[in-house]
XYZ file of C-alpha atoms in Angstrom:
610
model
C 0.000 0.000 0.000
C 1.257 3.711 -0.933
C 2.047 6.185 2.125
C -0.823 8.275 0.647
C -3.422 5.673 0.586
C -2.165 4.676 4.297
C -2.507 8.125 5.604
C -6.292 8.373 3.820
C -6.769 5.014 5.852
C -5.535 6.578 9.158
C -7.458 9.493 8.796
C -10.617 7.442 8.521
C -10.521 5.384 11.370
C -10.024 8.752 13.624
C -13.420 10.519 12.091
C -16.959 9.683 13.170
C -19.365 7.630 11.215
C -21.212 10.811 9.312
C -18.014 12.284 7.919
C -16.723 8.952 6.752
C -19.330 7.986 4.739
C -19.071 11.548 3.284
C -15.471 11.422 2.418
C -16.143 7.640 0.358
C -18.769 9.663 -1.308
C -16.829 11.895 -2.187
C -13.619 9.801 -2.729
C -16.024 7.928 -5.658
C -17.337 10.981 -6.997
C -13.905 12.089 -7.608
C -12.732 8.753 -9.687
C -15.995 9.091 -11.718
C -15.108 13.024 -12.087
C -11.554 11.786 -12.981
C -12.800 9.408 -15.442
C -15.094 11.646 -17.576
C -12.260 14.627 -17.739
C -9.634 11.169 -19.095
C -12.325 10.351 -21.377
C -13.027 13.651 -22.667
C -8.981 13.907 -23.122
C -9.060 10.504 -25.575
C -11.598 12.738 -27.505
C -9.727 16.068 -27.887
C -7.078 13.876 -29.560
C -8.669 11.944 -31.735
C -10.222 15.011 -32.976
C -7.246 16.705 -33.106
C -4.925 14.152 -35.165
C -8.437 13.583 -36.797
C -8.479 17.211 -38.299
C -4.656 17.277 -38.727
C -4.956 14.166 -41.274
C -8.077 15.768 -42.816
C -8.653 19.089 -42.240
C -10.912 19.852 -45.498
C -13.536 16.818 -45.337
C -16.315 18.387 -44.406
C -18.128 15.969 -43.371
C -18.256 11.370 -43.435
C -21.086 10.471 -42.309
C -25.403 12.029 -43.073
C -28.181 11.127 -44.007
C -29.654 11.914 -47.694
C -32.430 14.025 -46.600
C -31.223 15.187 -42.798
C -27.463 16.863 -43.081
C -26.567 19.812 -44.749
C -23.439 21.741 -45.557
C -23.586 25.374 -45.075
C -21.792 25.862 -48.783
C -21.892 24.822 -52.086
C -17.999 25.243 -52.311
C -17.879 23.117 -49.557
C -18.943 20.064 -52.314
C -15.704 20.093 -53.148
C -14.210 18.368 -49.601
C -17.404 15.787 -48.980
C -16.202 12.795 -47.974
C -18.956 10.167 -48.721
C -16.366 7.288 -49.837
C -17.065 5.105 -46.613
C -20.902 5.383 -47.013
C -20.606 4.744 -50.655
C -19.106 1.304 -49.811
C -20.860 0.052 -47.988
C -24.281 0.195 -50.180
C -25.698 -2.091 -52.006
C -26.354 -1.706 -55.489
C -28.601 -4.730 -56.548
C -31.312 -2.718 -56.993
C -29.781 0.141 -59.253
C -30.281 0.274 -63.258
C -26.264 -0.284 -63.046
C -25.375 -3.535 -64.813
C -21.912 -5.558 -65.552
C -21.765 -3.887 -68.938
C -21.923 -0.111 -67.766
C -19.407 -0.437 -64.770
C -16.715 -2.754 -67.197
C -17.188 -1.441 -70.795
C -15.060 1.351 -72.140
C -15.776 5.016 -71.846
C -13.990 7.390 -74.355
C -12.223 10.955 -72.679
C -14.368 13.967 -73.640
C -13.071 17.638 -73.120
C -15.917 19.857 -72.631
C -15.676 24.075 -71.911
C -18.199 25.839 -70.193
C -19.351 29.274 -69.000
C -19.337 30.303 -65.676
C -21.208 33.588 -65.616
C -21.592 34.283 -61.711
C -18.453 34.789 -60.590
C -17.056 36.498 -57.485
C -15.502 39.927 -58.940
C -13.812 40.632 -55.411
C -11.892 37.413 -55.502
C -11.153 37.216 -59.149
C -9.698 40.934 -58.930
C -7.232 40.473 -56.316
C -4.830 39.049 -58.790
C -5.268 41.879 -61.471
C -4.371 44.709 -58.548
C -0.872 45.600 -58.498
C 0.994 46.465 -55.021
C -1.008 49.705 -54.783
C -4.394 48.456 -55.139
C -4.629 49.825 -58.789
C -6.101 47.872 -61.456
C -3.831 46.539 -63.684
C -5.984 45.564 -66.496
C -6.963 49.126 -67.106
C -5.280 52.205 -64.968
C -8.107 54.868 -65.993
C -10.284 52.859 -64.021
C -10.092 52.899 -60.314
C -12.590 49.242 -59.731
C -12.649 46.238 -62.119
C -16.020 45.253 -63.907
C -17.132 41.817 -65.606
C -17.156 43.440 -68.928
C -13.103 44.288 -68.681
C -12.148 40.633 -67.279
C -10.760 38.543 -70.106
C -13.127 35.949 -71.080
C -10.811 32.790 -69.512
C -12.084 33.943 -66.410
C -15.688 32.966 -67.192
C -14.252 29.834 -69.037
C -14.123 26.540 -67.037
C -12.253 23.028 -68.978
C -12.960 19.428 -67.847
C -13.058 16.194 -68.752
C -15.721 13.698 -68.666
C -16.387 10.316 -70.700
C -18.470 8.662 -72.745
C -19.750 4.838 -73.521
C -18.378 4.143 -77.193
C -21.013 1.232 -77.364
C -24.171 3.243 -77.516
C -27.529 1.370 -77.268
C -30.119 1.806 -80.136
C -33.471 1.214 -78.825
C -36.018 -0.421 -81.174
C -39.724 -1.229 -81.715
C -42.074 -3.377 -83.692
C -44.015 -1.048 -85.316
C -45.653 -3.709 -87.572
C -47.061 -5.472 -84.455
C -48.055 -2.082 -83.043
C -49.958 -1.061 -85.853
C -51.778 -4.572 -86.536
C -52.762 -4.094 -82.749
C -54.620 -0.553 -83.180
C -56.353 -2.193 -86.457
C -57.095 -4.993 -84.456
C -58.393 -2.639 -81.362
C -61.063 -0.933 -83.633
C -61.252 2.114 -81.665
C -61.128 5.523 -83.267
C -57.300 5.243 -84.685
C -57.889 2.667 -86.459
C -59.902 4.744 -88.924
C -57.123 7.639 -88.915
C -54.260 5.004 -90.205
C -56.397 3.262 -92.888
C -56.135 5.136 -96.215
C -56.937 3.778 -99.795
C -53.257 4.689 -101.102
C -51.978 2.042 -99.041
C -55.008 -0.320 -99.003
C -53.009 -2.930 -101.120
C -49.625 -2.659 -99.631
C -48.156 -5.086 -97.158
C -47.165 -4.357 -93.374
C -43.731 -4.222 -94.072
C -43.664 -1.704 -96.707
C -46.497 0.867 -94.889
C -44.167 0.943 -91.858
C -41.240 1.804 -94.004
C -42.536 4.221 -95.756
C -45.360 6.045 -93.520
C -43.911 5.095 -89.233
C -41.303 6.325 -87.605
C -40.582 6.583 -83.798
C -38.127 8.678 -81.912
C -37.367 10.510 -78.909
C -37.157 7.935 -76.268
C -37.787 9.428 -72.942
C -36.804 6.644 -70.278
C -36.969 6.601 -66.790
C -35.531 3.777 -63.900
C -38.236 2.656 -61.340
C -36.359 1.026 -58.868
C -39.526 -0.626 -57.161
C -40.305 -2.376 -60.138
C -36.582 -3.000 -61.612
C -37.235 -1.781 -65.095
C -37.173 1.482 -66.790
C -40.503 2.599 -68.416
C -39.702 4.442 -71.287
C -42.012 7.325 -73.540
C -41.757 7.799 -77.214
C -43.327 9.689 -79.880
C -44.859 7.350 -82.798
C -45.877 9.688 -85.957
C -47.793 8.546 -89.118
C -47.435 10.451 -91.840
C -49.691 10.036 -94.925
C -47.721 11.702 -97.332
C -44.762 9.983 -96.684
C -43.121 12.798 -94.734
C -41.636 12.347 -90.977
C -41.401 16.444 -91.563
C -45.623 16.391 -91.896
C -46.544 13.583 -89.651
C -50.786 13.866 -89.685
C -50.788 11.792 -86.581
C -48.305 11.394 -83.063
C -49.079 9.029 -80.861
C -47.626 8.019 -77.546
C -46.156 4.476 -76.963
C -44.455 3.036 -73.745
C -42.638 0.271 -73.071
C -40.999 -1.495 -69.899
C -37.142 -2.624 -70.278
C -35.048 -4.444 -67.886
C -31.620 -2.900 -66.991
C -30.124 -4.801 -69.971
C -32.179 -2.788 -72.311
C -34.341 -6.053 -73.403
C -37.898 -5.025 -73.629
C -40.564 -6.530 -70.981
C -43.449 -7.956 -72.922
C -46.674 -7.965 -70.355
C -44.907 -6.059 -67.735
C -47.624 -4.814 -65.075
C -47.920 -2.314 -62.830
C -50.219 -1.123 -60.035
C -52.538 2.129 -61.002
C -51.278 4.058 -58.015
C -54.823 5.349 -57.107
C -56.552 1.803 -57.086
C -56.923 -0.363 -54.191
C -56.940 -3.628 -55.348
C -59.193 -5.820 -53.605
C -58.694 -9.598 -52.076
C -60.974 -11.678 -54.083
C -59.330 -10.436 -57.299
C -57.294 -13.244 -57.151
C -59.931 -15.954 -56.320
C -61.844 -14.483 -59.319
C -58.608 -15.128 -61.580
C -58.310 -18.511 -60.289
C -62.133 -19.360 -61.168
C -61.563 -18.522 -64.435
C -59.132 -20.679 -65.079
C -59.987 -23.262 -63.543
C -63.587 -22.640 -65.800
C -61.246 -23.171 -69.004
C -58.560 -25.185 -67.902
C -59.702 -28.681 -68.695
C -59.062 -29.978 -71.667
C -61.476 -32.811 -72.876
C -60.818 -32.564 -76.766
C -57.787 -35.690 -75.907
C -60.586 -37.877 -75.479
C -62.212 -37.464 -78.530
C -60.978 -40.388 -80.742
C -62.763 -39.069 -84.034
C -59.986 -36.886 -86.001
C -62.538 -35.083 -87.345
C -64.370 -34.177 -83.855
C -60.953 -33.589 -82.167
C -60.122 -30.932 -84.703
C -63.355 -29.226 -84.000
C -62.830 -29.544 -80.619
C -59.366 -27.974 -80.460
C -60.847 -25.004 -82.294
C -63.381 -24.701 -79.901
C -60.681 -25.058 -76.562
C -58.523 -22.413 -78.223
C -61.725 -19.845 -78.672
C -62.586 -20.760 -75.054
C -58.553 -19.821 -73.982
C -58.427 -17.060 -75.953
C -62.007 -15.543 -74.161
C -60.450 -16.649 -70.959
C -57.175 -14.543 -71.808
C -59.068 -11.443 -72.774
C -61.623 -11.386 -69.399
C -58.078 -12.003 -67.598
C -56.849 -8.805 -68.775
C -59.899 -7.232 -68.739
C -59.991 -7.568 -64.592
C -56.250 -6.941 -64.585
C -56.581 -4.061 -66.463
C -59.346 -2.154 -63.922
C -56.102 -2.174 -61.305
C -52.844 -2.545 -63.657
C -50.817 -0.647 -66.173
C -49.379 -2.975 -69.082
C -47.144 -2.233 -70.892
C -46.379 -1.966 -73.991
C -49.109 0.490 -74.375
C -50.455 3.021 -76.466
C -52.208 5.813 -74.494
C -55.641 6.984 -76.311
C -55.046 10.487 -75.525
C -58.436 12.312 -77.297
C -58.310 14.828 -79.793
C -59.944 16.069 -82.575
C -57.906 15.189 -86.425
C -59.472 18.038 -87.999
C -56.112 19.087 -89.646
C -53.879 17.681 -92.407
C -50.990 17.409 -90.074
C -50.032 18.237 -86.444
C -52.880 16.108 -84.779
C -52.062 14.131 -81.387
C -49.597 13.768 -78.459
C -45.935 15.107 -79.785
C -43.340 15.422 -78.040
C -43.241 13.170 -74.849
C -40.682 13.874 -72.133
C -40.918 11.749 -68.987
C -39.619 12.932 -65.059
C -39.615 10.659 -62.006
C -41.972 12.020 -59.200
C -40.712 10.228 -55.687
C -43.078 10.463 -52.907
C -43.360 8.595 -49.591
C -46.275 6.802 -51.158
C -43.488 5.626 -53.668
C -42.219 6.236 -57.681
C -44.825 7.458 -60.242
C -43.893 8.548 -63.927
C -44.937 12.287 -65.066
C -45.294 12.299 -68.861
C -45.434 16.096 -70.218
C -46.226 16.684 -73.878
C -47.891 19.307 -76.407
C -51.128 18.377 -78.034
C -53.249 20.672 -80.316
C -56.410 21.531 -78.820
C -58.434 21.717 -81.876
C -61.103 24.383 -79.705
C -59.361 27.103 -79.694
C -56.845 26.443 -82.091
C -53.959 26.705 -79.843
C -51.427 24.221 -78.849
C -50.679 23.602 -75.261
C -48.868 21.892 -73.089
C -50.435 19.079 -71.017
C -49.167 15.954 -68.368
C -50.022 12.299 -68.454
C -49.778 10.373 -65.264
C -49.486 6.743 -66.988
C -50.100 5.159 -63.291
C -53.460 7.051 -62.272
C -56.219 5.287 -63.552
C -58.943 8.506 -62.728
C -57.670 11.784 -64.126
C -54.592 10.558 -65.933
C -54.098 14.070 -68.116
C -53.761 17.045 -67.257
C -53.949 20.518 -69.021
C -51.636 23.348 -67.984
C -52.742 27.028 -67.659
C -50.664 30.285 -66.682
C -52.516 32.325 -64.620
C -52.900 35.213 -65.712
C -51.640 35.229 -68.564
C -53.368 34.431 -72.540
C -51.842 31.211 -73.782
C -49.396 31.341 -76.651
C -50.966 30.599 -79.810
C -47.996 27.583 -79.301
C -46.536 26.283 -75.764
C -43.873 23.645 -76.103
C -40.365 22.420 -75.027
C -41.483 22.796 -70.975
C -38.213 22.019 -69.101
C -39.960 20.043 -66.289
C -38.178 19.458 -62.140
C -39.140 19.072 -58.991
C -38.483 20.925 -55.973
C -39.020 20.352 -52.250
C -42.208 21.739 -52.052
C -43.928 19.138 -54.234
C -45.981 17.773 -51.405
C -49.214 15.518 -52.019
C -51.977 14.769 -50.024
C -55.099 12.470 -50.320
C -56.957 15.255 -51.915
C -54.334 16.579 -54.572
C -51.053 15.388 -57.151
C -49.025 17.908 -55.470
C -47.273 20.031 -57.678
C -44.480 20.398 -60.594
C -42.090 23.268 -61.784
C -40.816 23.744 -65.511
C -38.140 25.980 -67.265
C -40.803 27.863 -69.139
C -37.661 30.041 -70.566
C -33.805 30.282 -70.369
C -33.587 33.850 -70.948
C -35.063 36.030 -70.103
C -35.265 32.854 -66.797
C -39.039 31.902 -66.731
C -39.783 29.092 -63.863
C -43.224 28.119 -63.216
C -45.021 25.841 -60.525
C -48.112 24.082 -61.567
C -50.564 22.343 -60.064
C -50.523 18.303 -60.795
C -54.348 18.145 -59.724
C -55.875 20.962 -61.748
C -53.082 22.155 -64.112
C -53.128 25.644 -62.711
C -49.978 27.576 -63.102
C -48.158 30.292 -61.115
C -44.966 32.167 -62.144
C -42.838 31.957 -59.401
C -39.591 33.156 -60.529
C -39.307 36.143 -63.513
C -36.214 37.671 -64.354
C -36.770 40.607 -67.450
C -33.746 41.699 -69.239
C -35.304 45.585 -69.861
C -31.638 46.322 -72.422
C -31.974 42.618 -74.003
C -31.205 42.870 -77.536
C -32.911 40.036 -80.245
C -28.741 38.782 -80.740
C -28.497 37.961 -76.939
C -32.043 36.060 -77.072
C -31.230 32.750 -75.701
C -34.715 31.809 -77.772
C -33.068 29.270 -79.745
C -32.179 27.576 -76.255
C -35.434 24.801 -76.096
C -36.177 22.262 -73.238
C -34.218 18.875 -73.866
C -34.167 16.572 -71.051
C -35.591 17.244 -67.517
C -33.496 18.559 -64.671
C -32.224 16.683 -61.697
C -30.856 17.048 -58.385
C -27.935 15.731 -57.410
C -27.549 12.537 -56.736
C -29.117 11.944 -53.055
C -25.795 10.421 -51.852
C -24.517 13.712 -51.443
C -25.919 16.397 -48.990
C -27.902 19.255 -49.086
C -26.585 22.392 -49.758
C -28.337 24.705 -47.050
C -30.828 26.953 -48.425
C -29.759 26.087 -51.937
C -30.971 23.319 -54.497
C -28.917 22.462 -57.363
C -30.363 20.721 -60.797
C -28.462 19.189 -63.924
C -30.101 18.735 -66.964
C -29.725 18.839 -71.064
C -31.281 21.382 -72.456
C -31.414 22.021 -76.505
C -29.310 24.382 -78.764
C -31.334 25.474 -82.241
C -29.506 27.076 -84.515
C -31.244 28.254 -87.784
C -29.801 28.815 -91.408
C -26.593 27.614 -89.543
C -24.090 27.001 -92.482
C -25.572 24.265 -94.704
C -28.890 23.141 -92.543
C -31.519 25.771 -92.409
C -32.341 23.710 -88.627
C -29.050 22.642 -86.188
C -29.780 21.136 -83.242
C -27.364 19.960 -80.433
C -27.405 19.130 -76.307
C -26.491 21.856 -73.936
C -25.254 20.516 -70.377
C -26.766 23.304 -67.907
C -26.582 24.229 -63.873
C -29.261 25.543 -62.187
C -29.399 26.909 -58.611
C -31.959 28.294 -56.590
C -31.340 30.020 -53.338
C -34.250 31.383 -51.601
C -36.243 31.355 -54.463
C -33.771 32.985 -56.903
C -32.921 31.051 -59.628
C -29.832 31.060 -62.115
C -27.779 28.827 -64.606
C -24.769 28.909 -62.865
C -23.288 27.070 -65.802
C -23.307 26.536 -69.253
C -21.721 23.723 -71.654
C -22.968 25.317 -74.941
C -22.436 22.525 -77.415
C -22.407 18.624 -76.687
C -22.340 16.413 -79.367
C -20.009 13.290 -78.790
C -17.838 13.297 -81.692
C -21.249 11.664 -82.728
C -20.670 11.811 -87.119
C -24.476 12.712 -87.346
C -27.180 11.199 -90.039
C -28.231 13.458 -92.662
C -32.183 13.864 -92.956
C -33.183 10.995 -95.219
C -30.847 8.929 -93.143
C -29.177 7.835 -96.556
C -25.529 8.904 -95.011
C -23.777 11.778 -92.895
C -23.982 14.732 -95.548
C -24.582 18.064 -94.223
C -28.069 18.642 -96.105
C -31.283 19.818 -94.318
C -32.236 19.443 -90.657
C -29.043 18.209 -88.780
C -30.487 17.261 -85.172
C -28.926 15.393 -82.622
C -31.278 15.891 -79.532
C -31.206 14.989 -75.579
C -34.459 13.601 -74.507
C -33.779 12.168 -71.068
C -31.488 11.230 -67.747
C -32.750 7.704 -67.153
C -30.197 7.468 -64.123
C -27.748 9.628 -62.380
C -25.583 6.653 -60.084
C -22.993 7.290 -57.547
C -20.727 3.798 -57.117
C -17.982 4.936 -55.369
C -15.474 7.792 -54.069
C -11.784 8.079 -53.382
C -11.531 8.876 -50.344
C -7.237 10.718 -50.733
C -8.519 12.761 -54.257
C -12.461 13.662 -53.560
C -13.252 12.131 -57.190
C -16.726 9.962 -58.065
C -17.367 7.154 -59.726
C -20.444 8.352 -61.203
C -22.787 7.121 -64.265
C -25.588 8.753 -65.719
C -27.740 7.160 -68.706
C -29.142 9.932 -71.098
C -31.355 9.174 -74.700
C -30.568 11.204 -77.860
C -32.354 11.259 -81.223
C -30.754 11.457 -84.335
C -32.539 13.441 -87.320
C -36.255 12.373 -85.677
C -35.585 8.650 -86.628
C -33.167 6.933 -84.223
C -33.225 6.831 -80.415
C -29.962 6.031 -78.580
C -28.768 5.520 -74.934
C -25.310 6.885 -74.352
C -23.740 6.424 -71.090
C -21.398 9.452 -69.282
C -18.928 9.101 -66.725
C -17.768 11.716 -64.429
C -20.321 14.047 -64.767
C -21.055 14.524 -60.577
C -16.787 15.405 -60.845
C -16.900 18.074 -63.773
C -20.122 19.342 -61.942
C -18.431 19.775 -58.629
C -15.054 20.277 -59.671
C -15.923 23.617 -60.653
C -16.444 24.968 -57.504
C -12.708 24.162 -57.105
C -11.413 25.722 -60.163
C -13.909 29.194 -60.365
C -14.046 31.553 -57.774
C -17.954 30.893 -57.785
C -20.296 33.569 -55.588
C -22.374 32.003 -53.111
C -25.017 33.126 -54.459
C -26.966 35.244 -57.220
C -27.310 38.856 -57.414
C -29.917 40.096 -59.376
């Protein structure tokens, strides 16, 4: 025993009872004490060696919808790597082929318009605070900087095997015949009355602009696509548009029969019993004891009527509480015109809910009433009230609305009683952003910026909607009071060289902060090294309409991060038509890097000034 701890022994044998027992409480209280100011010492220095090793992560560990980062710069030092290991991607539209195949390097230049004059300055100030770039001038302004300073260079890459997605349009247009309804009538003319299948496809169907999008509860994308029928002969004058989906597995392979719950259905327990009945009703087959040939073959004919009923009540009942797809939606209008009559246009976003995924298909039509065309949605998985027809309040309707950019925000909410809501890019510049109502189709500007000094040459009209815009992937955290959205948007350039109509993707960034928006960045011209087909798709000649055209981000993936250099593994799927014939899905690589590594390279304000 220590001379200490013998004198503490000592001392209590000469003290009463009462103080004893207060000096052991007090002895224990001090080890606990002692033990809490050791343990909070092990913490200090983990910290400490923790922020010495990594003093510009901001963060390791959040959740997707609870932790936030108080800057968008601060992107730039997320460490996520740890979290991205350790999930499971099973369920993502990522297969073998996109994470092994080979992706071709792809230098891209952008403009970076809102950038922080104060910073940028600093280095064109000489030792007395004077501006170097011109003396007569006491401050620097964004017209004198040179234009590398609104310039940012990256690299991203690209899938050299691109995936052409096809259709049977012979099978689709034997089915409409077949369906009797009032399109059969519109695709029945006497020119072609003694043609075959084969050659009224070639010459009269085409299909483009595949709009897909991944549903992860049902592990397939569902994909949108304008089918036009053209009686003259002319995808240019199509009389009729249709629109076709179709369900693909993550391979790309079509899924024939694929079903899927109407979202506003309940389906109801003896559905199944009733499915059962009937085929138990048509299941047996007593034809094999016929022995008569003659009899037997009568009796085979009948079975196969009696299947063939039993098939079609089957998806009669299935049909009151699923979607199936393939399926061509009988959206009504009025063919009162030579050309320009149906659904054009399709462009598909993913609406995600507690209640789950849902498809929102947004598309012009021609309202034939007041001879206007507008813009309208199509909820594909709502089996009441599936369309929808958008109106600005007030506001007169153009005597043509089209190319919509659609997103969502966080104030999308549903209820029981209503769709919740959906914005759109309604115009790049002057920037237009609208919120509409998913229940009624009512329309508020929320967001108008006027450009009183615009001149027609700085128009940005011949920017169009492409694809639809998307957040970042939800891997990453929130920016605080900030949401960020990619998306392709659509350059037009007319009488450009030798095609009167030149169309090409646009990558764009678009913030909001406190319900400002801005395109915080531009890629102006994205084409692939893609050697483009002319317009009668006979070879690559520059002749006509040359259009090469982003339709939509099927997936925006996050596999991985290293955790020493900050960079993603990132994958996003986006579908491109090719002179309104051919619909492609190109895979890009590094996108979430080129996105965020700008924040690095720019001197980028926090936020917009109007």
């Amino acid at each position: 025993m220590s001379s200490s701890d013998t004198l503490a022994s000592l001392a209590m044998e000469k003290l009463p009872n009462k103080p004893k027992q207060i000096l052991r409480k007090f002895q224990k209280r001090n080890v606990f004490i002692k033990l809490i100011v050791f343990i909070l010492l092990i913490i200090t220095i983990l910290i400490t060696v923790r922020s010495d090793t990594s003093q510009n992560v901001v963060t390791t560990y959040f959740s997707s919808n609870g932790y936030f980062i108080p800057s968008k710069n601060d992107l730039v030092n997320v460490d996520i790597s740890k979290k991205l290991k350790s999930q499971k991607l099973n369920k993502s539209p990522l297969s073998e082929k996109v994470l092994n195949q080979y992706y071709e390097k792809y230098k891209i230049k952008a403009i970076v318009p809102n950038i922080d004059l104060e910073k940028v300055g600093k280095k064109y100030k000489d030792n007395n605070g004077k501006n170097k770039l011109h003396n007569d001038q006491p401050s620097l302004t964004y017209e004198k900087l040179p234009c590398s300073e609104f310039e940012y260079e990256g690299t991203i890459e690209y899938s050299k095997d691109v995936i052409e997605l096809k259709d049977d349009l012979i099978d689709m247009r034997r089915k409409i015949l077949k369906d009797g309804g009032f399109m059969s009538k519109l695709i029945t003319v006497n020119e072609e009355k003694n043609w075959s299948d084969e050659e009224i496809v070639e010459k009269s169907w085409k299909r483009f602009g595949e709009s897909p999008v991944w549903l992860e509860s049902e592990q397939c994308y569902i994909s949108f696509t304008r089918v036009l029928y053209s009686r003259i002969h002319q995808k240019t004058f199509p009389y009729l548009s249709l629109i076709k989906a179709q369900a693909f597995d993550k391979d790309w392979n079509e899924i024939i029969g694929k079903k899927i719950p109407f979202n506003d259905v309940s389906i109801p327990e003896d559905v199944e019993r009733e499915l059962e009945s009937l085929s138990e009703q048509f299941q047996e087959n007593v034809c094999d004891k016929i022995k008569d040939s003659s009899a037997h073959e009568q009796c085979l004919v009948k079975h196969n009527k009696s299947l063939l009923e039993q098939q079609r009540r089957k998806e009669k009942i299935l049909s009151r509480y699923f979607q199936t797809y393939p399926k061509v939606f009988e959206i009504p209008f009025k063919p009162e015109r030579d050309y320009g009559n149906g659904a054009e246009d399709p462009h598909v976003i993913l609406k995600k809910t507690d209640k789950g995924e849902e498809p929102v298909v947004i598309y012009n039509l021609f309202d034939h009433n007041d001879k206007k065309r507008k813009m309208y949605a199509l909820l594909p998985q709502k089996k009441v009230d599936p369309i929808i027809e958008f109106k600005i309040n007030g506001r007169e309707a153009k005597d043509t609305e089209k190319n919509w950019t659609p997103f969502f925000n966080n104030d999308e909410g549903e209820s029981e009683f209503s769709n919740g809501s959906i914005h759109f890019i309604y115009s790049f510049k002057p920037l237009e952003i609208l919120r509409c109502s998913l229940t009624d189709g009512l329309c508020d500007v929320v967001y108008e910026k006027k450009f009183l000094d615009l001149d027609k040459e700085d128009d940005f009209s011949s920017v169009h909607g492409g694809s639809q815009f998307v957040p970042l992937p939800n891997v990453l955290p929130k920016v605080k009071d900030q949401n960020i959205w990619v998306g392709f948007a659509k350059m037009h350039l007319q009488n450009s060289g030798c095609n009167p109509h030149y169309y090409r993707p646009m990558l764009m960034l678009m913030i909001e902060n406190k319900g400002i928006y801005h395109l915080e960045m531009t890629v102006p011209i994205f084409d692939f090294n893609f050697d483009v087909p002319s317009w009668d798709m006979q070879g690559t000649y520059c002749d006509r309409n040359n259009i090469l055209a982003p339709h939509s981000i099927a997936y925006w993936e996050v596999v991985s991060q290293d955790p020493e250099t900050k960079e993603y593994e990132d994958y996003m799927a986006l579908t491109l038509s090719e002179s309104d014939a051919v619909s492609k899905v190109i895979v890009l690589k590094g996108i979430l890097n080129y996105v965020i590594g700008m924040y690095e390279d720019k001197n980028v304000k926090e936020t917009f000034v109007l």
